[in-house]
PDB file of C-alpha atoms in Angstrom:
ATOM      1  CA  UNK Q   1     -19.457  50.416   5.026  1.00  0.00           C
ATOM      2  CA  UNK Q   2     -22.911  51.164   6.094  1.00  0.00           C
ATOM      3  CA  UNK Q   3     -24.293  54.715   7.504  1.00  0.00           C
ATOM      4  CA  UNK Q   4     -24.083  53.211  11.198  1.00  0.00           C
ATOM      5  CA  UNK Q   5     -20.449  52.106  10.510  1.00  0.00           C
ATOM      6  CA  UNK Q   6     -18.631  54.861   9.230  1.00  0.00           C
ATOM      7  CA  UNK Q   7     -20.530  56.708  12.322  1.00  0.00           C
ATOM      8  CA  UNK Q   8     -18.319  54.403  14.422  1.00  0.00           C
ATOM      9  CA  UNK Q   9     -15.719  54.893  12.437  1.00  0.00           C
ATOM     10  CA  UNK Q  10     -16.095  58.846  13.068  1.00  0.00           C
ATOM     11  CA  UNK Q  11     -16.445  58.376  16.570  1.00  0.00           C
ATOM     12  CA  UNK Q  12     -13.597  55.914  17.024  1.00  0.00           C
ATOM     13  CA  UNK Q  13     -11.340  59.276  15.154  1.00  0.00           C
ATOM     14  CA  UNK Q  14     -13.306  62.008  17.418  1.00  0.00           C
ATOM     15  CA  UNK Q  15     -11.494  59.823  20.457  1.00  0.00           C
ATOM     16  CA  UNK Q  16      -7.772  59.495  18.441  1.00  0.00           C
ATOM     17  CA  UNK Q  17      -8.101  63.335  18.110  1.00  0.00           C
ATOM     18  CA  UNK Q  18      -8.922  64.054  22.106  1.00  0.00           C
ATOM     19  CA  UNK Q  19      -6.331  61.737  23.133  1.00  0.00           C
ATOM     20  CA  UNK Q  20      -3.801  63.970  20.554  1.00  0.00           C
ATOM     21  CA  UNK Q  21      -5.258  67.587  21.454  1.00  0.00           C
ATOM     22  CA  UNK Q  22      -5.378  66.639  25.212  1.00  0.00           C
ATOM     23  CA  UNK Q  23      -2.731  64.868  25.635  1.00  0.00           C
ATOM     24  CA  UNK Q  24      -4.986  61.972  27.724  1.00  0.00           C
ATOM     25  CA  UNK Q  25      -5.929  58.722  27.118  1.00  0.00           C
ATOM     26  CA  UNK Q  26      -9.139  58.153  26.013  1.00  0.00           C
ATOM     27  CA  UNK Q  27     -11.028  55.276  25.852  1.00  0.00           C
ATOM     28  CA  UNK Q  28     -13.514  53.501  23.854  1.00  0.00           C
ATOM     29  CA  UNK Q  29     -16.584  51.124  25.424  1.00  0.00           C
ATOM     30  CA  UNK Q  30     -16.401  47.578  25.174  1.00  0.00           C
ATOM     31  CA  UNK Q  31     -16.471  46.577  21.350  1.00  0.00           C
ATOM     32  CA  UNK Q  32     -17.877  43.306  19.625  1.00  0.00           C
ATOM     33  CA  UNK Q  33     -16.138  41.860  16.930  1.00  0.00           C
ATOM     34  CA  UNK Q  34     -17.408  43.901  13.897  1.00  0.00           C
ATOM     35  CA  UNK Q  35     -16.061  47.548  16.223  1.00  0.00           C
ATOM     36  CA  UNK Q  36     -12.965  45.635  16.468  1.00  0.00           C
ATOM     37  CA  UNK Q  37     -12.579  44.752  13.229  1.00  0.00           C
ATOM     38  CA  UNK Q  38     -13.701  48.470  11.884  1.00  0.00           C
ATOM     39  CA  UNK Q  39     -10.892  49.991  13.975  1.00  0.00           C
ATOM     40  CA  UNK Q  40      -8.722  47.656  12.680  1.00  0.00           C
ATOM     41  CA  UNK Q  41      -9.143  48.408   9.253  1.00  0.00           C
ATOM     42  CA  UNK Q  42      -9.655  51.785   9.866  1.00  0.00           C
ATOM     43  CA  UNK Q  43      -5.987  53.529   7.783  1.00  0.00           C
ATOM     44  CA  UNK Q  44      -3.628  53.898  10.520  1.00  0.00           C
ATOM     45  CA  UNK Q  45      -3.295  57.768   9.413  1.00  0.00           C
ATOM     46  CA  UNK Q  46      -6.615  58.747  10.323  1.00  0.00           C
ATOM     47  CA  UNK Q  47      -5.412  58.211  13.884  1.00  0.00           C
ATOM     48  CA  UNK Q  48      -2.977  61.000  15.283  1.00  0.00           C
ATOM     49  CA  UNK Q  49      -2.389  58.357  17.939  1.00  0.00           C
ATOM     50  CA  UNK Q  50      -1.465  55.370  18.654  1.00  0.00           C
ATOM     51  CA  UNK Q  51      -4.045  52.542  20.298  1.00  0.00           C
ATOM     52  CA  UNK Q  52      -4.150  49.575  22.114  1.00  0.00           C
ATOM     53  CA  UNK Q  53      -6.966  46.762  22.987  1.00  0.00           C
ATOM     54  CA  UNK Q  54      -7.635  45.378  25.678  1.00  0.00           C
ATOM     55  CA  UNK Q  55     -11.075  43.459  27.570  1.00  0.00           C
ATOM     56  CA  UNK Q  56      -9.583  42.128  31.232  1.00  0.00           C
ATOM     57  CA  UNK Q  57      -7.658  39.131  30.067  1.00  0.00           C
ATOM     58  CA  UNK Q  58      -5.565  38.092  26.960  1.00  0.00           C
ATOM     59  CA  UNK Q  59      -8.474  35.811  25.601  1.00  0.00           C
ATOM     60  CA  UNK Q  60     -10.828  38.673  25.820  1.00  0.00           C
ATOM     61  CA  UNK Q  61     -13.443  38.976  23.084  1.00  0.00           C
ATOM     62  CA  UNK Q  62     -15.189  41.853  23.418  1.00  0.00           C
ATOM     63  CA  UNK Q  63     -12.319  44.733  24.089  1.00  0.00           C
ATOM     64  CA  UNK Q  64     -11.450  48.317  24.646  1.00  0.00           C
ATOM     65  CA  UNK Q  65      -9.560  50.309  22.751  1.00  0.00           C
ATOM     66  CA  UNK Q  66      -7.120  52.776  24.563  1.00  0.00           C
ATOM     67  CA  UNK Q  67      -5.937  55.737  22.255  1.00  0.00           C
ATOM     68  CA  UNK Q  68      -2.675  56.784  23.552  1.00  0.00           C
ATOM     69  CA  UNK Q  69      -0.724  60.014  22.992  1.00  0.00           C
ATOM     70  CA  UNK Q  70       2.990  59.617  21.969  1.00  0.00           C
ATOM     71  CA  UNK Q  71       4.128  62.082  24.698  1.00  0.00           C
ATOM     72  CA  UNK Q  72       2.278  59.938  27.718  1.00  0.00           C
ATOM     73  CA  UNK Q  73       3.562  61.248  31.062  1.00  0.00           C
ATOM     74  CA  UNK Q  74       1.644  58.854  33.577  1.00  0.00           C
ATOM     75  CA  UNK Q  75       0.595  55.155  33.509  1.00  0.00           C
ATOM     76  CA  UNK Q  76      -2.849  54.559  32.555  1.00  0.00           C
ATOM     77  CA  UNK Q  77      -5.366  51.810  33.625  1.00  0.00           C
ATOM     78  CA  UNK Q  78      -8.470  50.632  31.412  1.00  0.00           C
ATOM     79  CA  UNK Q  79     -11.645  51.632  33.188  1.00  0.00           C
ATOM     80  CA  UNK Q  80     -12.955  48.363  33.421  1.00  0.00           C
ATOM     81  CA  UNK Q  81     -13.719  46.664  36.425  1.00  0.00           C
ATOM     82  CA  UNK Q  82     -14.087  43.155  37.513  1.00  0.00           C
ATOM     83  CA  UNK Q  83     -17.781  41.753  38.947  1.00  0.00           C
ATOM     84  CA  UNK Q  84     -18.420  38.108  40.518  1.00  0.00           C
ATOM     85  CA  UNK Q  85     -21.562  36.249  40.248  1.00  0.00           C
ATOM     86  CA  UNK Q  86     -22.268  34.035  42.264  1.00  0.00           C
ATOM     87  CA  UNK Q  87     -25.701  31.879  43.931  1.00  0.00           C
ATOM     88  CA  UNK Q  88     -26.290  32.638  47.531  1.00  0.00           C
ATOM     89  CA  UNK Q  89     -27.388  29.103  48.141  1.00  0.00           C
ATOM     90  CA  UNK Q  90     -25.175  27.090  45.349  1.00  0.00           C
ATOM     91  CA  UNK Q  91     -27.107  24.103  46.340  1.00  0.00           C
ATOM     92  CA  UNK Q  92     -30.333  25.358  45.027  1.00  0.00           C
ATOM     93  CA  UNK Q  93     -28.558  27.326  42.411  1.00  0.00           C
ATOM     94  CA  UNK Q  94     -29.808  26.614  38.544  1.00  0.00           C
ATOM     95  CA  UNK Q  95     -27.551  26.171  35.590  1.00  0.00           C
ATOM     96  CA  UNK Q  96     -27.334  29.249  34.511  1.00  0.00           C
ATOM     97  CA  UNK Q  97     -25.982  30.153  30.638  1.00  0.00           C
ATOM     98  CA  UNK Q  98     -24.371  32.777  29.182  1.00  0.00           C
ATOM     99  CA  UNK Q  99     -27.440  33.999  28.019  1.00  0.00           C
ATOM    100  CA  UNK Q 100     -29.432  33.926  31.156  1.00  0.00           C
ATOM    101  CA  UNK Q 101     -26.842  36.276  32.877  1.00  0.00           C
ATOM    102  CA  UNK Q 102     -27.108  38.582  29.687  1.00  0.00           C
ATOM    103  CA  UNK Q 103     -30.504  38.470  29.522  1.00  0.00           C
ATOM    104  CA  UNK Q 104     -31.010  39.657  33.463  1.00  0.00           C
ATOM    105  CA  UNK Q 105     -27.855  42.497  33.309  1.00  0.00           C
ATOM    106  CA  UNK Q 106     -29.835  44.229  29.595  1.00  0.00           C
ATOM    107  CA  UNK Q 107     -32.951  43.876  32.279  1.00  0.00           C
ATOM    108  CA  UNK Q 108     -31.439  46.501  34.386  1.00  0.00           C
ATOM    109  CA  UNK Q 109     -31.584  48.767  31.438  1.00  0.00           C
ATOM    110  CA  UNK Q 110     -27.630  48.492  30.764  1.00  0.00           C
ATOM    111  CA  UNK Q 111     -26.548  49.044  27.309  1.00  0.00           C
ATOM    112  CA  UNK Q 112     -24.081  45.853  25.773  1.00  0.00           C
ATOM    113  CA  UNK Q 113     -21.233  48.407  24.964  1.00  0.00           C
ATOM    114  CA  UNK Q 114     -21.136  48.328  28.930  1.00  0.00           C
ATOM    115  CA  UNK Q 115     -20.653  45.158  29.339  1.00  0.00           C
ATOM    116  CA  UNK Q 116     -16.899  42.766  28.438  1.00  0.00           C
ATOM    117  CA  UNK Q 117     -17.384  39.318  28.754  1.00  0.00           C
ATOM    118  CA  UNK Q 118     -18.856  37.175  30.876  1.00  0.00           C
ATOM    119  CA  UNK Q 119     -17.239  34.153  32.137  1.00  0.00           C
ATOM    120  CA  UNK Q 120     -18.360  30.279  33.397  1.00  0.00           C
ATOM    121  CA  UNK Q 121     -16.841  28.897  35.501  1.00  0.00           C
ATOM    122  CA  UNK Q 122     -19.501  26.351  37.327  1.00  0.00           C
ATOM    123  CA  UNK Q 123     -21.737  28.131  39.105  1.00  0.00           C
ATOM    124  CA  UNK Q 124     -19.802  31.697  39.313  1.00  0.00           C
ATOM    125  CA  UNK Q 125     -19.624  34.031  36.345  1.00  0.00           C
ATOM    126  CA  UNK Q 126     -16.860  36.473  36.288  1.00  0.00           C
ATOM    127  CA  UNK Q 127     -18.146  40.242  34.230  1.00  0.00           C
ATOM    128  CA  UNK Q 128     -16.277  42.717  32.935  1.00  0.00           C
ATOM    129  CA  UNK Q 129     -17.664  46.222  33.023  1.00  0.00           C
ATOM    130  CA  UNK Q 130     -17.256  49.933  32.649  1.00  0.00           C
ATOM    131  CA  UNK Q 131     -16.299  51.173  36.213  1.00  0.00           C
ATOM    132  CA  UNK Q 132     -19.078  53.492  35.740  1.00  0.00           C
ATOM    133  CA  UNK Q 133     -21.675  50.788  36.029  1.00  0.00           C
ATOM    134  CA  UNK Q 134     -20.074  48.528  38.296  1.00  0.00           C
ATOM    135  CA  UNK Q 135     -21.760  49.532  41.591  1.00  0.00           C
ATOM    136  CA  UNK Q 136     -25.014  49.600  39.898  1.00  0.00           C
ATOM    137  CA  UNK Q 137     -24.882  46.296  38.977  1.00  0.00           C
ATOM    138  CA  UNK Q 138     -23.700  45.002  42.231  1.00  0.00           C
ATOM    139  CA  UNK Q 139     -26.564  46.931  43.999  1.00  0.00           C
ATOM    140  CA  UNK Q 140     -29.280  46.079  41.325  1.00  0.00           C
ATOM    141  CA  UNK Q 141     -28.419  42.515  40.429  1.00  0.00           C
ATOM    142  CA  UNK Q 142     -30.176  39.828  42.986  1.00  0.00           C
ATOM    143  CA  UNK Q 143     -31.855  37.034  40.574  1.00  0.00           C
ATOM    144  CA  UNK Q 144     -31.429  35.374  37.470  1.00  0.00           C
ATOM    145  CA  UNK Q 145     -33.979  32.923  36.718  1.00  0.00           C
ATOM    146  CA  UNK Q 146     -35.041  31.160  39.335  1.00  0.00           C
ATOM    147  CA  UNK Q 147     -31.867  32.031  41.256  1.00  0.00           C
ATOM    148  CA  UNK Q 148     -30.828  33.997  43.670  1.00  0.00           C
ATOM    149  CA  UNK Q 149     -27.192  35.796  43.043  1.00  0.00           C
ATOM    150  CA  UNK Q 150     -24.738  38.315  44.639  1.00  0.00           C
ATOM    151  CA  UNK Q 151     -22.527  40.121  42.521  1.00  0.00           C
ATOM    152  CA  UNK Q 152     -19.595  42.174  44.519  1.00  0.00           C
ATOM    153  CA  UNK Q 153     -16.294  43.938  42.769  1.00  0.00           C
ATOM    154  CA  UNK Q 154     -13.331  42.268  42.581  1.00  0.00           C
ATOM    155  CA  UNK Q 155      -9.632  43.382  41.390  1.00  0.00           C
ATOM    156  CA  UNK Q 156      -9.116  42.369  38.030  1.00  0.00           C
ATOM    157  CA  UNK Q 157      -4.893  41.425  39.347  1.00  0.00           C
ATOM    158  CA  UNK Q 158      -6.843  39.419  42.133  1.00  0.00           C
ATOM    159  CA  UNK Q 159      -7.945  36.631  39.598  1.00  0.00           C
ATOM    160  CA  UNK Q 160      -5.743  34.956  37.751  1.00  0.00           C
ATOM    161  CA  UNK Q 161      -8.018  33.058  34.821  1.00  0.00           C
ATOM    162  CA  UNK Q 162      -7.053  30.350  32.072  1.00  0.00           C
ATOM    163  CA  UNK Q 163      -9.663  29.717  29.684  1.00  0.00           C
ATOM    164  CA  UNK Q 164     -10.345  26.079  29.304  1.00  0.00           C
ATOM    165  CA  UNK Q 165      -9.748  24.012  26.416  1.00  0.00           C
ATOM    166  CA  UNK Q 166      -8.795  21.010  24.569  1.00  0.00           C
ATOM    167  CA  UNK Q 167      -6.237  20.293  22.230  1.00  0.00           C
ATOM    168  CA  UNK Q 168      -7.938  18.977  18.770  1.00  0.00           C
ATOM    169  CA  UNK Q 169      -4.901  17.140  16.285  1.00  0.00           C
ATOM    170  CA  UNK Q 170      -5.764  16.960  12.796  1.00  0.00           C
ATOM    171  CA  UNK Q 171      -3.763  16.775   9.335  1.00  0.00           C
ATOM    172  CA  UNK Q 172      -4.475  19.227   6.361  1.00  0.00           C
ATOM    173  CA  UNK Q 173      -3.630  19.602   2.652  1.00  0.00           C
ATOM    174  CA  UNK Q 174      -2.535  23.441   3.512  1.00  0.00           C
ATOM    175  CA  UNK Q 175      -3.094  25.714   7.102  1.00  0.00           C
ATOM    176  CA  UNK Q 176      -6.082  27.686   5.145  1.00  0.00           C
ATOM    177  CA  UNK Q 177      -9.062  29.258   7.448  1.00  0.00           C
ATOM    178  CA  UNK Q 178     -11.148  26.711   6.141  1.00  0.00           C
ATOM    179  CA  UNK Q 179      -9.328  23.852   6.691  1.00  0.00           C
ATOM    180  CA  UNK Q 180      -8.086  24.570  10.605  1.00  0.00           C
ATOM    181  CA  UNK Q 181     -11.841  25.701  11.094  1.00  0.00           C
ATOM    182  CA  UNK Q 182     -12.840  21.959  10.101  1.00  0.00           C
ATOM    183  CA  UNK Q 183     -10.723  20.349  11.986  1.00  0.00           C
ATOM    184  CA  UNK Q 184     -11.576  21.853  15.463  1.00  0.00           C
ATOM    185  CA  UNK Q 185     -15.918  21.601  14.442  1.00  0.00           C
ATOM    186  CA  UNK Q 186     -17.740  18.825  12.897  1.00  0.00           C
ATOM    187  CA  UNK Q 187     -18.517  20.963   9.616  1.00  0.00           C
ATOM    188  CA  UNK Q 188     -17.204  19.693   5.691  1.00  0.00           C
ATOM    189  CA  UNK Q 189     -15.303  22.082   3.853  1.00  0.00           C
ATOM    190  CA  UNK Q 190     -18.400  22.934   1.872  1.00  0.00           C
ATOM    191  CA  UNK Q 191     -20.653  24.388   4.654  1.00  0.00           C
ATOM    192  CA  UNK Q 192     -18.145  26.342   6.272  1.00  0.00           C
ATOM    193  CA  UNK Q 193     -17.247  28.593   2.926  1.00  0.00           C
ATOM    194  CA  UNK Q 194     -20.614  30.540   3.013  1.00  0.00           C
ATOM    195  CA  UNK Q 195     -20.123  31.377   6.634  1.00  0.00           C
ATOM    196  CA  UNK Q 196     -17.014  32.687   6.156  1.00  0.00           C
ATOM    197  CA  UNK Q 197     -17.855  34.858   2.982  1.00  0.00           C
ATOM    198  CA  UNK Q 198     -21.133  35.912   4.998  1.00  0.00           C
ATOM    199  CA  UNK Q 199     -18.502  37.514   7.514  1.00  0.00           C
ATOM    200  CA  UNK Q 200     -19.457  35.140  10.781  1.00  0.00           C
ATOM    201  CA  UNK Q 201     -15.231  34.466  10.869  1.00  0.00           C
ATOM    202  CA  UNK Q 202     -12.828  36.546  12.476  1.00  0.00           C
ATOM    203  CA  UNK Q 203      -8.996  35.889  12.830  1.00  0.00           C
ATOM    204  CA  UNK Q 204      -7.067  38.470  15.593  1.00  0.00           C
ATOM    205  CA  UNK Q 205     -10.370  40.716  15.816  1.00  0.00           C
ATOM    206  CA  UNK Q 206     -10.063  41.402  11.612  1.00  0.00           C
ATOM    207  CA  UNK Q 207     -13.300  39.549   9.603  1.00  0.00           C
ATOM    208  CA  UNK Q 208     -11.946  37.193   6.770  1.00  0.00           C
ATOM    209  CA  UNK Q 209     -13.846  36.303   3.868  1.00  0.00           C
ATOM    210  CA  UNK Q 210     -11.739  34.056   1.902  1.00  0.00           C
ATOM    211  CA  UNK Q 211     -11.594  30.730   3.122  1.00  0.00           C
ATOM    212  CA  UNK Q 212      -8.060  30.235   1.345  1.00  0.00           C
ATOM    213  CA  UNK Q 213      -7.148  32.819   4.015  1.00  0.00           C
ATOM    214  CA  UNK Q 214      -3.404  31.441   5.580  1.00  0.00           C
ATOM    215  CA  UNK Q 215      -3.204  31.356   9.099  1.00  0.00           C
ATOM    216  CA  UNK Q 216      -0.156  31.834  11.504  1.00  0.00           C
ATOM    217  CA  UNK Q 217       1.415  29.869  14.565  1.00  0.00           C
ATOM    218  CA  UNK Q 218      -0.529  31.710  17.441  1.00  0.00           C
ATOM    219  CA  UNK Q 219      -3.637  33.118  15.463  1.00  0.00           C
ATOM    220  CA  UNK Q 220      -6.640  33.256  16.939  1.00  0.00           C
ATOM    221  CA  UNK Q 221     -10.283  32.513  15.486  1.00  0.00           C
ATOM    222  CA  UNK Q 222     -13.537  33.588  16.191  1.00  0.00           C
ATOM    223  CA  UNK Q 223     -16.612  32.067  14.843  1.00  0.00           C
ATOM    224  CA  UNK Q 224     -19.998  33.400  15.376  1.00  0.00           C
ATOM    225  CA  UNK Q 225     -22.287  30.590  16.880  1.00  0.00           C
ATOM    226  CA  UNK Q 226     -19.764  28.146  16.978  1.00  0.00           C
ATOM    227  CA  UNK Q 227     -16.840  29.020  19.459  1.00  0.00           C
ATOM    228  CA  UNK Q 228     -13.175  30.775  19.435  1.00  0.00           C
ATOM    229  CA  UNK Q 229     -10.371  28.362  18.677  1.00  0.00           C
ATOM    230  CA  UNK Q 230      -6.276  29.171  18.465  1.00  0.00           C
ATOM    231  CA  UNK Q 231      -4.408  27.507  15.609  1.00  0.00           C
ATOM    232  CA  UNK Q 232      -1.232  26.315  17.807  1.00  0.00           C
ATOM    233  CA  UNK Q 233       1.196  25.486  14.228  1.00  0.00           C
ATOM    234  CA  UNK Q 234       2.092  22.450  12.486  1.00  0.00           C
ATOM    235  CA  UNK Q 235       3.792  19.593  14.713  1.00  0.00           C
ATOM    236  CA  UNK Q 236       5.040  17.775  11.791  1.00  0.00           C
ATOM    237  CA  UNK Q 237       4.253  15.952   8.098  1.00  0.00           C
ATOM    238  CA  UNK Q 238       2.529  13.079   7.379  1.00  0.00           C
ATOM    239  CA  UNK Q 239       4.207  10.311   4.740  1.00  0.00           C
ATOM    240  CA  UNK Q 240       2.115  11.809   2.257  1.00  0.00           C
ATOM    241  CA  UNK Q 241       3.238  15.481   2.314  1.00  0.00           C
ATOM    242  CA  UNK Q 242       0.200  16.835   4.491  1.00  0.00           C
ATOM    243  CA  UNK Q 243       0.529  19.154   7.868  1.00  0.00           C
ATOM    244  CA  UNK Q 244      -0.018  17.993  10.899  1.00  0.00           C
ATOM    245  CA  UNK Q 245      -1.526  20.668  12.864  1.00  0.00           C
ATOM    246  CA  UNK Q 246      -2.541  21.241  16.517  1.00  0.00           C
ATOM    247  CA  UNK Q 247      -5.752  23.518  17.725  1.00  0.00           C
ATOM    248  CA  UNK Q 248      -6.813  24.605  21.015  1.00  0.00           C
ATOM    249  CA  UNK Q 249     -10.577  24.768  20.814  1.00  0.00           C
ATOM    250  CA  UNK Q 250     -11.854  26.797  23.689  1.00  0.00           C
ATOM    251  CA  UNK Q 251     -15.173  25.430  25.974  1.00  0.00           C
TER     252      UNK Q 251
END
């Protein structure tokens, strides 16, 4: 680990130890894949407490961890909240990326660790945000690009969102990470083993190297720059001995 890692590392303790000495909750910011896979494989006794993730849905990428005493006398709730996007005049409204809503909400001066994720659907976005910033943003927030948006606060139980995606069939020597990773994106065998040992793959939140990694019914995979997927489990074998598998590839 790096200088700037175990420093997360420390500070990801420092809030285990509050939540222990206190006898609160505490809570972490929003965290990208590398936090998530530090306090993963972080050892579980360095924690007095116990934690949970969570980043407004159960597809949630970017997450935050909850550290939770043993002796919790009072139900707790994430201090996230929920923002909608959306054009004033949808007619005139541009097609706006994921980027282009980043790119205006850092323009306000907001840090990322702020900000969950940001979802597409058409021509609304839904944001998920530290309470703390969630008026400011709603206030502040009145163009992106070339159009104009309002953003108001929602209930996060008020929205009840599926990610999209298709189902991808494909048959495989062995479930490996490589293997299940090819079948759901256009990439041989050969190219995708240096981006997984360059740590751009992550299965459940934890980076894997090994491209001979096994996977699991219900695992989840995250690759940088190319999309998350879900490796579904193995509907069957072909005449020749090899799995039949099913993916959901998200879009």
């Amino acid at each position: 680990m790096n200088k700037e890692e175990t420093m997360f590392r420390k500070r990801l303790v420092e809030l285990s130890n509050q939540a222990f000495t206190r006898d609160i909750a505490t809570f972490s910011d929003f965290l990208n894949l590398n936090e998530l896979h530090i306090l993963h494989t972080t050892p579980k006794d360095m924690f007095p407490t116990r934690y949970e993730t969570y980043g407004g849905y159960d597809m949630a990428e970017r997450q935050m961890v909850a550290f939770l005493p043993e002796a919790l006398y009072y139900d707790y709730e994430y201090p996230m909240t929920l923002v909608e996007i959306q054009p004033l005049q949808e007619k005139f409204a541009g097609e706006l990326t994921h980027r282009d809503y980043l790119g205006s909400l850092m323009n306000l001066g907001i840090e990322r660790s702020r900000l969950g994720d940001i979802v597409i659907s058409g021509k609304t976005a839904l944001l998920f945000a530290k309470q703390e910033i969630a008026a400011y943003i709603t206030e502040n927030l009145t163009r992106i690009r070339h159009t104009t948006v309002r953003a108001h606060i929602k209930e996060i139980g008020e929205i009840e969102f599926h990610p999209k995606f298709e189902e991808i069939k494909g048959n495989v020597a062995s479930v490996r990470l490589d293997t299940v990773l090819s079948t759901a994106y256009p990439l041989s065998r050969s190219k995708l083993t240096p981006y997984i040992e360059n740590g751009r793959v992550f299965v459940n939140g934890k980076m894997i190297t090994s491209n001979g990694c096994h996977l699991k019914e219900g695992d989840v995979i995250s690759a940088r720059g190319l999309g998350r997927i879900s490796y579904e489990g193995t509907l069957g074998t072909t005449k020749k001995g090899r799995s039949v598998i099913l993916v959901k590839k998200y879009i």
